[in-house]
Coordinates of C-alpha atoms and ligand atoms in Angstrom, one line a residue:
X1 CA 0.0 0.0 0.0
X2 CA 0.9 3.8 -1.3
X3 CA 1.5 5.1 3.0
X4 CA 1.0 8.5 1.3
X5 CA -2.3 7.8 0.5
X6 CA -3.8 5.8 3.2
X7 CA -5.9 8.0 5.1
X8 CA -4.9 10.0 8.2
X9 CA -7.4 8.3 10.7
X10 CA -5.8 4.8 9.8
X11 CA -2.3 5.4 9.4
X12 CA -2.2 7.6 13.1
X13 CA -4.0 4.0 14.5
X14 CA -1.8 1.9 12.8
X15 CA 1.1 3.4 14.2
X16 CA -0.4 3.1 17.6
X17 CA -1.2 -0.5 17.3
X18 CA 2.0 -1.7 15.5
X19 CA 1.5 -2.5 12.2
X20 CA 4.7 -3.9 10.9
X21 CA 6.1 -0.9 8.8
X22 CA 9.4 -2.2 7.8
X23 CA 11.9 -4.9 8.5
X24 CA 11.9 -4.4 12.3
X25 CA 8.5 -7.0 11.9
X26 CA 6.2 -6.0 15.2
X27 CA 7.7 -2.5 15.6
X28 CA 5.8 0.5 13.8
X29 CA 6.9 3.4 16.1
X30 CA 10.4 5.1 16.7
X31 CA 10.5 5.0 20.3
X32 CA 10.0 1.3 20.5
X33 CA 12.4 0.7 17.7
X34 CA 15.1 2.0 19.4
X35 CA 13.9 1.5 22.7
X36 CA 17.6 -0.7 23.5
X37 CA 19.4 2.3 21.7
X38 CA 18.0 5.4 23.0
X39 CA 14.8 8.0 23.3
X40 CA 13.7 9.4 20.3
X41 CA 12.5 13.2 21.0
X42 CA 11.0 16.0 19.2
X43 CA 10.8 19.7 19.2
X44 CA 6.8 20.6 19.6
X45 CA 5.4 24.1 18.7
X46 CA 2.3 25.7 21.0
X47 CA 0.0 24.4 18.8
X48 CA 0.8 21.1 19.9
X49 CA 1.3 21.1 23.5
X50 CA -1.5 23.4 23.7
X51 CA -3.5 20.5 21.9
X52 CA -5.0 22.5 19.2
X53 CA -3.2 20.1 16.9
X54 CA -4.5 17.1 17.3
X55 CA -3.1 15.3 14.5
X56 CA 0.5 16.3 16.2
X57 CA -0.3 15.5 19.2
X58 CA -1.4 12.0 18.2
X59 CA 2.1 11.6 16.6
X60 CA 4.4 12.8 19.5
X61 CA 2.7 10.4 22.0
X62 CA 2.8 7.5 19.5
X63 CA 6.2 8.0 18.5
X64 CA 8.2 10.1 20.5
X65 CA 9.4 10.0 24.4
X66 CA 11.1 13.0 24.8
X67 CA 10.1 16.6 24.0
X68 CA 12.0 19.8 23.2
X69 CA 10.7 23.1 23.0
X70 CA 11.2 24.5 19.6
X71 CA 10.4 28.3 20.8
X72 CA 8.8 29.1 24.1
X73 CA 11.9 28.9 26.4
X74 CA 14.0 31.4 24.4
X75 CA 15.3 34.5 26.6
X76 CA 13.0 36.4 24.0
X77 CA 10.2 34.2 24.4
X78 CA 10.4 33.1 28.5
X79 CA 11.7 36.5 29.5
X80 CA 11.1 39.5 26.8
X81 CA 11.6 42.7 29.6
X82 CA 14.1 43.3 32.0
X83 CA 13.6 42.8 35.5
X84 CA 12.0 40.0 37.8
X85 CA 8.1 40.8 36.5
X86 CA 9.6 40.8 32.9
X87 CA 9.1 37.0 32.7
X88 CA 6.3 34.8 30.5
X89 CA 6.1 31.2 32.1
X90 CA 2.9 30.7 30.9
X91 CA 3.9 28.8 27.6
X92 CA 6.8 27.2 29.1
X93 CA 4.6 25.8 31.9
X94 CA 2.2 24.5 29.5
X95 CA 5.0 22.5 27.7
X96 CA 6.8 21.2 30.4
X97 CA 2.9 20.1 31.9
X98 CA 2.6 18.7 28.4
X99 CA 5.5 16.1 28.7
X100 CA 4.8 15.3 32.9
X101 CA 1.2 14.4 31.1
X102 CA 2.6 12.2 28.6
X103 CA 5.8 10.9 30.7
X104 CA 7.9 12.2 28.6
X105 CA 12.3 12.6 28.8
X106 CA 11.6 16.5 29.1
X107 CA 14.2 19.1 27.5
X108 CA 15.2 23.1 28.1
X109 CA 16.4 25.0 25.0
X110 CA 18.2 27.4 25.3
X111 CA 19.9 29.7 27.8
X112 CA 22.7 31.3 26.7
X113 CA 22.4 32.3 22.9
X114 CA 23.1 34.5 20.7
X115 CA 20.1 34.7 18.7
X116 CA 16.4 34.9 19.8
X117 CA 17.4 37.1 22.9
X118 CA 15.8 40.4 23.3
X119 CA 18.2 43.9 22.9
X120 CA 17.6 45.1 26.0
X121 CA 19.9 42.2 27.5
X122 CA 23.2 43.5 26.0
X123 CA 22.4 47.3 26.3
X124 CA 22.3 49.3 29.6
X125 CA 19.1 51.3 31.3
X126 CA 19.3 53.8 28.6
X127 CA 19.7 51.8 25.4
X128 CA 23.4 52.3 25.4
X129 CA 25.4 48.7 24.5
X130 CA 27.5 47.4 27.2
X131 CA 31.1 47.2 26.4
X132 CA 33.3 44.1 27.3
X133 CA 36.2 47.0 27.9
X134 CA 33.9 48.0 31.2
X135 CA 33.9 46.6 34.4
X136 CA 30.8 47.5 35.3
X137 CA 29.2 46.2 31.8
X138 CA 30.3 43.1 32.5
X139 CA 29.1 42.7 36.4
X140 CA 25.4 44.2 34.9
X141 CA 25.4 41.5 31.9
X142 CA 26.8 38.1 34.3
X143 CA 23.9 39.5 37.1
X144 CA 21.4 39.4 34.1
X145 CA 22.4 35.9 33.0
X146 CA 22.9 34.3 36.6
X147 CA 19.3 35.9 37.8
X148 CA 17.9 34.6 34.2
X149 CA 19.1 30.9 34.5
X150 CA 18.1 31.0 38.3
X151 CA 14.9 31.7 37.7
X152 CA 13.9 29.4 34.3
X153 CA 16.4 26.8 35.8
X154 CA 15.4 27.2 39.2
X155 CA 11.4 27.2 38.4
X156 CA 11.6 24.0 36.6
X157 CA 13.9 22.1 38.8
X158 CA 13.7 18.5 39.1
X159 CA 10.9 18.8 36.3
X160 CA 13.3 19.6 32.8
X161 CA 15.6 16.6 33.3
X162 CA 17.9 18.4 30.4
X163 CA 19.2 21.6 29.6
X164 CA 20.8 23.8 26.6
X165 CA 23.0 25.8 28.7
X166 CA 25.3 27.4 26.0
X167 CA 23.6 27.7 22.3
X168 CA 25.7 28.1 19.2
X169 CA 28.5 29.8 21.0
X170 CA 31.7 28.3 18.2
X171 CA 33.1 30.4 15.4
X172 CA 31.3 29.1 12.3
X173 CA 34.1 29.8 9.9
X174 CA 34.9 27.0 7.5
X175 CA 38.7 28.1 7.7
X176 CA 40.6 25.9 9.4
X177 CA 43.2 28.7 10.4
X178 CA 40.8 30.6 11.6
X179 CA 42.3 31.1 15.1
X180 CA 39.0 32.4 16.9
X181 CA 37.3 29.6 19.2
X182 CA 34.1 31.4 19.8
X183 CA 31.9 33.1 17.3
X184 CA 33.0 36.6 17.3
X185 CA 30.0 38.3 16.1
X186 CA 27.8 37.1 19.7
X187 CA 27.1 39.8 21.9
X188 CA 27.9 37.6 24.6
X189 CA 31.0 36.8 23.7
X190 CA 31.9 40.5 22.8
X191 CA 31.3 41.3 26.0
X192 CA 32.3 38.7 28.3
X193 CA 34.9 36.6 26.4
X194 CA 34.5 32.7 27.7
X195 CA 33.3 33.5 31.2
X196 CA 29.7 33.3 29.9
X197 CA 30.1 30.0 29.1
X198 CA 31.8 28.9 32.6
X199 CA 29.1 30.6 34.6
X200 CA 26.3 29.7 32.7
X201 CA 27.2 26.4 32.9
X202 CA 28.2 26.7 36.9
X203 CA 25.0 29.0 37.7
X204 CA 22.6 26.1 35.4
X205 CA 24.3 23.4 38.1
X206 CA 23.7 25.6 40.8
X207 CA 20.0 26.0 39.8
X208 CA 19.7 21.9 39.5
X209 CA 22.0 20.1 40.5
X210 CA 20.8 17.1 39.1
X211 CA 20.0 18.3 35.6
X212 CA 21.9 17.3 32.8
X213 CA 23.7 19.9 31.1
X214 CA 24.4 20.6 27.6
X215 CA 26.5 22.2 25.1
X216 CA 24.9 22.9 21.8
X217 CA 26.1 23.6 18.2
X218 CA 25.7 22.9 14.2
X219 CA 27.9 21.7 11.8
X220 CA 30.4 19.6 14.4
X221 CA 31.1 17.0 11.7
X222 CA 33.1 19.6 9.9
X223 CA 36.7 19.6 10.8
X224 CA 37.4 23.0 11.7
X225 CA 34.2 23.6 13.5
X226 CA 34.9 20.2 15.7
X227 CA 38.0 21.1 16.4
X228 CA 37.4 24.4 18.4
X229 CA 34.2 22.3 19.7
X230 CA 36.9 20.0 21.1
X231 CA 39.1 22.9 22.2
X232 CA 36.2 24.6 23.9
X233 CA 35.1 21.6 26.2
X234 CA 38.7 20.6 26.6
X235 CA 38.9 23.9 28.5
X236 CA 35.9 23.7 30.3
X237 CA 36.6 20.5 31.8
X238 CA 39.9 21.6 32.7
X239 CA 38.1 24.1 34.7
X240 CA 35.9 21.8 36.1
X241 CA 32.6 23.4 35.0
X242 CA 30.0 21.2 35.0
X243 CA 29.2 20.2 31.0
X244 CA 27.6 17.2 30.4
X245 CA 26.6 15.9 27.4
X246 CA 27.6 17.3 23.9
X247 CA 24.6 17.8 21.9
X248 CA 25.3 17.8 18.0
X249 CA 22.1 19.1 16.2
X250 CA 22.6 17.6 12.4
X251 CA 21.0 20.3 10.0
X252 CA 21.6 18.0 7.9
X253 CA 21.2 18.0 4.0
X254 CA 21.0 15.5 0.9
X255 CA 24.4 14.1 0.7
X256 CA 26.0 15.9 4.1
X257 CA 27.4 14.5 6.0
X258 CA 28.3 11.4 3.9
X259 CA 28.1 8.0 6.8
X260 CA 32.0 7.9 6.7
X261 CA 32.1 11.9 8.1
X262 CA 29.4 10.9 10.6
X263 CA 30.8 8.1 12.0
X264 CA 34.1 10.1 12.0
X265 CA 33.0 13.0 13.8
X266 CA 31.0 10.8 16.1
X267 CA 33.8 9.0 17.2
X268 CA 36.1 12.0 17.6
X269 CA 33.5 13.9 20.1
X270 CA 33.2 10.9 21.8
X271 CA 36.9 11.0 23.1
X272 CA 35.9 13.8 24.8
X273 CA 34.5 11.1 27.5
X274 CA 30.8 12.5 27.6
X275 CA 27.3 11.2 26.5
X276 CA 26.4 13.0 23.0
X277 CA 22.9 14.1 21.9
X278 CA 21.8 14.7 18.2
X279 CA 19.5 17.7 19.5
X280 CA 18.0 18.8 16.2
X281 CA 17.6 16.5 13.3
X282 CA 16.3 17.1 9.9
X283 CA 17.6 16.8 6.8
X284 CA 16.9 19.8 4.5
X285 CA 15.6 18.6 1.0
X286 CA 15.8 22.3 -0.7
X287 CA 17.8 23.1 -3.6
X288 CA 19.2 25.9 -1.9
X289 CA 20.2 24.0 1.0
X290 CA 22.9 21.1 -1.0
X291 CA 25.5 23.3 -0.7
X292 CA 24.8 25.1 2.7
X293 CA 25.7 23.2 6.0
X294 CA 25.3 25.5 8.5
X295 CA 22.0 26.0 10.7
X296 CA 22.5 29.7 11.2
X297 CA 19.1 31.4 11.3
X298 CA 20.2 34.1 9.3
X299 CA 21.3 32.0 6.5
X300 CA 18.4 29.7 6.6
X301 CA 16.0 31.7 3.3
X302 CA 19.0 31.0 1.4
X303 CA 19.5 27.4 2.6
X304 CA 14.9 26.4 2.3
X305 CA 15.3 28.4 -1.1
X306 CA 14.2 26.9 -4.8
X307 CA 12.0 23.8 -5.1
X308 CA 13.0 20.4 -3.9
X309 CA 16.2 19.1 -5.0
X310 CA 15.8 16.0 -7.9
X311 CA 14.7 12.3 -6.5
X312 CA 14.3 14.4 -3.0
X313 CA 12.1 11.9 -1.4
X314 CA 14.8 9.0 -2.3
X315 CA 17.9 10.7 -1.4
X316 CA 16.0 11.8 1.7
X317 CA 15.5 7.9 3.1
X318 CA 18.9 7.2 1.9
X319 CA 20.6 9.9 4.1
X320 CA 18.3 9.1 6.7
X321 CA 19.3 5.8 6.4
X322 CA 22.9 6.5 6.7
X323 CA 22.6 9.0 9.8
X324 CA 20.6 5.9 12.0
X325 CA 23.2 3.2 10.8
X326 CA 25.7 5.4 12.5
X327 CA 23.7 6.6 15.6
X328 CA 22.9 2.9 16.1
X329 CA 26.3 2.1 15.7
X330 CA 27.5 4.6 18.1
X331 CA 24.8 3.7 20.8
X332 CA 26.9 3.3 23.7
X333 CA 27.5 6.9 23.5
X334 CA 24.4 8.6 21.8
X335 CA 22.2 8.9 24.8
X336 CA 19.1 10.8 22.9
X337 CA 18.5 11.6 19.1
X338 CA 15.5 14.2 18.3
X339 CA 14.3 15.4 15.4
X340 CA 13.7 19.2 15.1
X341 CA 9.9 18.9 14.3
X342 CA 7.0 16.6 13.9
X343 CA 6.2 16.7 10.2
X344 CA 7.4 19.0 7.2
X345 CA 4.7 21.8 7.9
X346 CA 6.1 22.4 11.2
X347 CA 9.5 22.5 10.4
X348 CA 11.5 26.2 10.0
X349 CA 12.6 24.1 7.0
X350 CA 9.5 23.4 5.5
X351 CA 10.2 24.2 1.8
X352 CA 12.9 21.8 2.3
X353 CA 10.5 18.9 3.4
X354 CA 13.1 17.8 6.0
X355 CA 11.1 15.4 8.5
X356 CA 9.6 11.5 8.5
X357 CA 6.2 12.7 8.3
X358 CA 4.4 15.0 5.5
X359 CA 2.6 18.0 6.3
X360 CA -0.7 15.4 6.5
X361 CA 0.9 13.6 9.2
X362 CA 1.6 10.7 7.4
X363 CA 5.0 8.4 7.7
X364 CA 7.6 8.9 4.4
X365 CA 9.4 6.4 3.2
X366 CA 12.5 8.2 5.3
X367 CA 10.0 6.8 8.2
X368 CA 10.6 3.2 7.2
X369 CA 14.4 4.1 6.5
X370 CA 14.7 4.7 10.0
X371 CA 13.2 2.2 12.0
X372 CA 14.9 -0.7 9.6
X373 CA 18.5 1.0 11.1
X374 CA 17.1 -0.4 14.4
X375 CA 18.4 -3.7 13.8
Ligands
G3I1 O1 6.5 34.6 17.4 C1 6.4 35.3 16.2 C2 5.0 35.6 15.8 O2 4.4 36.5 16.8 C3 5.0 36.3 14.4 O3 3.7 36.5 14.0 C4 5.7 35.4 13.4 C5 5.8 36.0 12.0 O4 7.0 35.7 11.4 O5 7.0 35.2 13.9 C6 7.1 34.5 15.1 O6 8.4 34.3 15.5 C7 9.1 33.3 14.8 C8 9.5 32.2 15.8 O7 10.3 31.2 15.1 C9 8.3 31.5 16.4 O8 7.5 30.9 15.5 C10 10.3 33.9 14.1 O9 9.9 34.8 13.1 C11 11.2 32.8 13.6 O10 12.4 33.4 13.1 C12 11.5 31.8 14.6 O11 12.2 30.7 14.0 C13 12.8 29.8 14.9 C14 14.3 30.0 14.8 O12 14.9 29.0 15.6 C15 14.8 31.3 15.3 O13 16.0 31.4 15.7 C16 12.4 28.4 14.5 O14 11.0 28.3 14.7 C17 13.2 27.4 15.3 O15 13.0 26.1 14.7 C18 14.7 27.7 15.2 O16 15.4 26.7 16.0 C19 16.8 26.8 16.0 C20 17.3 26.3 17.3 O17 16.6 27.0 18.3 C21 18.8 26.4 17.4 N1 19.5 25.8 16.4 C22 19.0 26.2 15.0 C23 17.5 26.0 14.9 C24 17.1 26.4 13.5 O18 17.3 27.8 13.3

């Protein structure tokens, strides 16, 4: 049977029940597939945790067992004005409700990023931008960030099981000489060098102590980037901040990364001695987005641009295909792999048709790809 034309009522209750989709006979969902390897999670939109969408809300339970918030815990979305009473908790409250509900694995993105974080943060009380060359820019910008991760860290403790500390934080040059660690263009690191990362990280701990802390980036599989991701950790754990896990996100596209630079990068981060997470998977089917590999937002109309690339659909379970065989082959270190969206429609890639399921909720044959790596 065509699985794109079966109808949405029975392909949502075959899914539930098990209807053998694939070679993994008697297993029809992700999170039982890999259920020996690890959770399989996804980033949900209001719509869905709200439970307007209940096509999407049908999926994530069937499929899924751990959540990530795609939006609502961004400084600009948790906290958009300064101050203690400048805070919005109710969204974040009703996703992290969402996944007690559903006993879900239950993620916190973001903390400390560059992007998505309101102006007022990096300016003082009368719009003027604080200055890493000032000592007292610097106290005012670490008391905003340790108050901040106090507060969203501190209001779901012992209820977010995972966190996004430190968001995108490397250089993104593809120049291998390129001598700068961290991405020089971040406010954050403009104005407070490293020490951002070593106290967000220290304050996170402090908020939790038992959450599990992350570091999260694109594009890792490329050498130079990996490299100062290496350097970065190396540095931190010399310091003894508490990072945890190294979460890779895989934008992914077509043909990048081939299995041989997966598996290579995989088993280079994993000398760093920590779990890893693949935090945001997709795989970006756009024409405009073969010869783009990085996830930077401000890229991203060039890299969704022009109409799917040629034999999308094929190339798409094939590269799927490839990025399970070495997930499943790395399981002893990959503690969590989720994709960054339920189906197409959702996805800030949509153009690019980068998810298992189409925009009618139904499973692509990238769906079946997958759950035959769980072997
Ligand atoms: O909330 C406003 C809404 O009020 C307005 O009507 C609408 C009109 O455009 O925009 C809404 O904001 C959008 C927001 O998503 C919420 O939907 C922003 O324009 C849009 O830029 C934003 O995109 C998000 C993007 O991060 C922004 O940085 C994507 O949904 C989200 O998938 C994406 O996720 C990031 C990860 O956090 C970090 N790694 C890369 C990844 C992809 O960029």
């Amino acid at each position: 049977m065509n699985k794109n034309l079966i109808p949405i009522g029975f392909a949502l209750a075959s899914l539930f029940t098990g209807c053998a989709m694939g070679r993994a006979e008697n297993v029809a969902t992700l999170k039982e597939a890999f259920s020996k390897d690890f959770p399989i999670g996804v980033a949900v939109n209001q719509r869905q945790f709200m439970g307007e969408d209940t096509n999407g809300v049908a999926l994530i339970t069937a499929q899924f067992n751990s959540l990530a918030p795609e939006n609502v815990l961004k400084w600009e979305a948790v906290h958009p004005r300064r101050g203690t009473n400048g805070y919005n908790f109710a969204p974040g409250d009703a996703y992290v409700a969402f996944g007690e509900k559903n006993k879900m694995l239950i993620v916190g993105h973001t903390l400390a990023w560059h992007s998505q974080t309101p102006r007022w943060v990096f300016q003082d009380d009368n719009g003027r931008a604080l200055s890493g060359t000032n000592a007292a820019d610097r106290e005012l910008l670490l008391a905003r960030l340790h108050e901040h991760i106090q507060t969203v860290v501190g209001r779901y403790k012992g209820r977010i099981q995972i966190w996004d500390v430190v968001n995108e934080a490397l250089n993104d040059s593809s120049n291998i000489n390129d001598t700068n660690m961290l991405r020089q263009s971040s406010p954050w690191v403009r104005i407070l060098g490293v020490e951002f990362i070593v106290k967000a990280f220290e304050w996170a701990h402090e908020a939790d102590p038992k959450a599990i802390l992350r570091y999260n980036d694109y594009s890792v599989e490329n050498e130079p980037k990996r490299k100062r991701l290496i350097a970065l950790i190396k540095m931190l754990q010399a310091k003894n901040v508490p990072v945890m896990v190294i979460g890779s996100q895989t934008h992914a596209n077509l043909s990048w990364p081939s299995a041989e630079l997966e598996d290579a990068a995989l088993t280079d981060i994993a000398k760093l001695g920590l779990p890893i997470h693949i935090t945001e998977l997709d795989v970006n089917g756009a024409q405009g987005g073969q010869r783009n590999q990085s996830a930077d937002v401000a890229q991203n109309s060039q890299a969704a641009g022009g109409k799917l690339a040629e034999s999308a659909d094929e190339k798409l379970s094939k590269q799927y295909a490839s990025l399970f065989a070495a997930f499943h082959k790395h399981r002893s270190e990959i503690k969590l792999v989720t994709f960054w969206g339920v189906t197409d429609a959702d996805s800030w890639r949509r153009n690019g048709k980068p998810l298992l399921f189409d925009g009618n909720w139904q499973p692509k044959p990238a769906f079946s790809a997958v759950i035959e790596q769980a072997k």
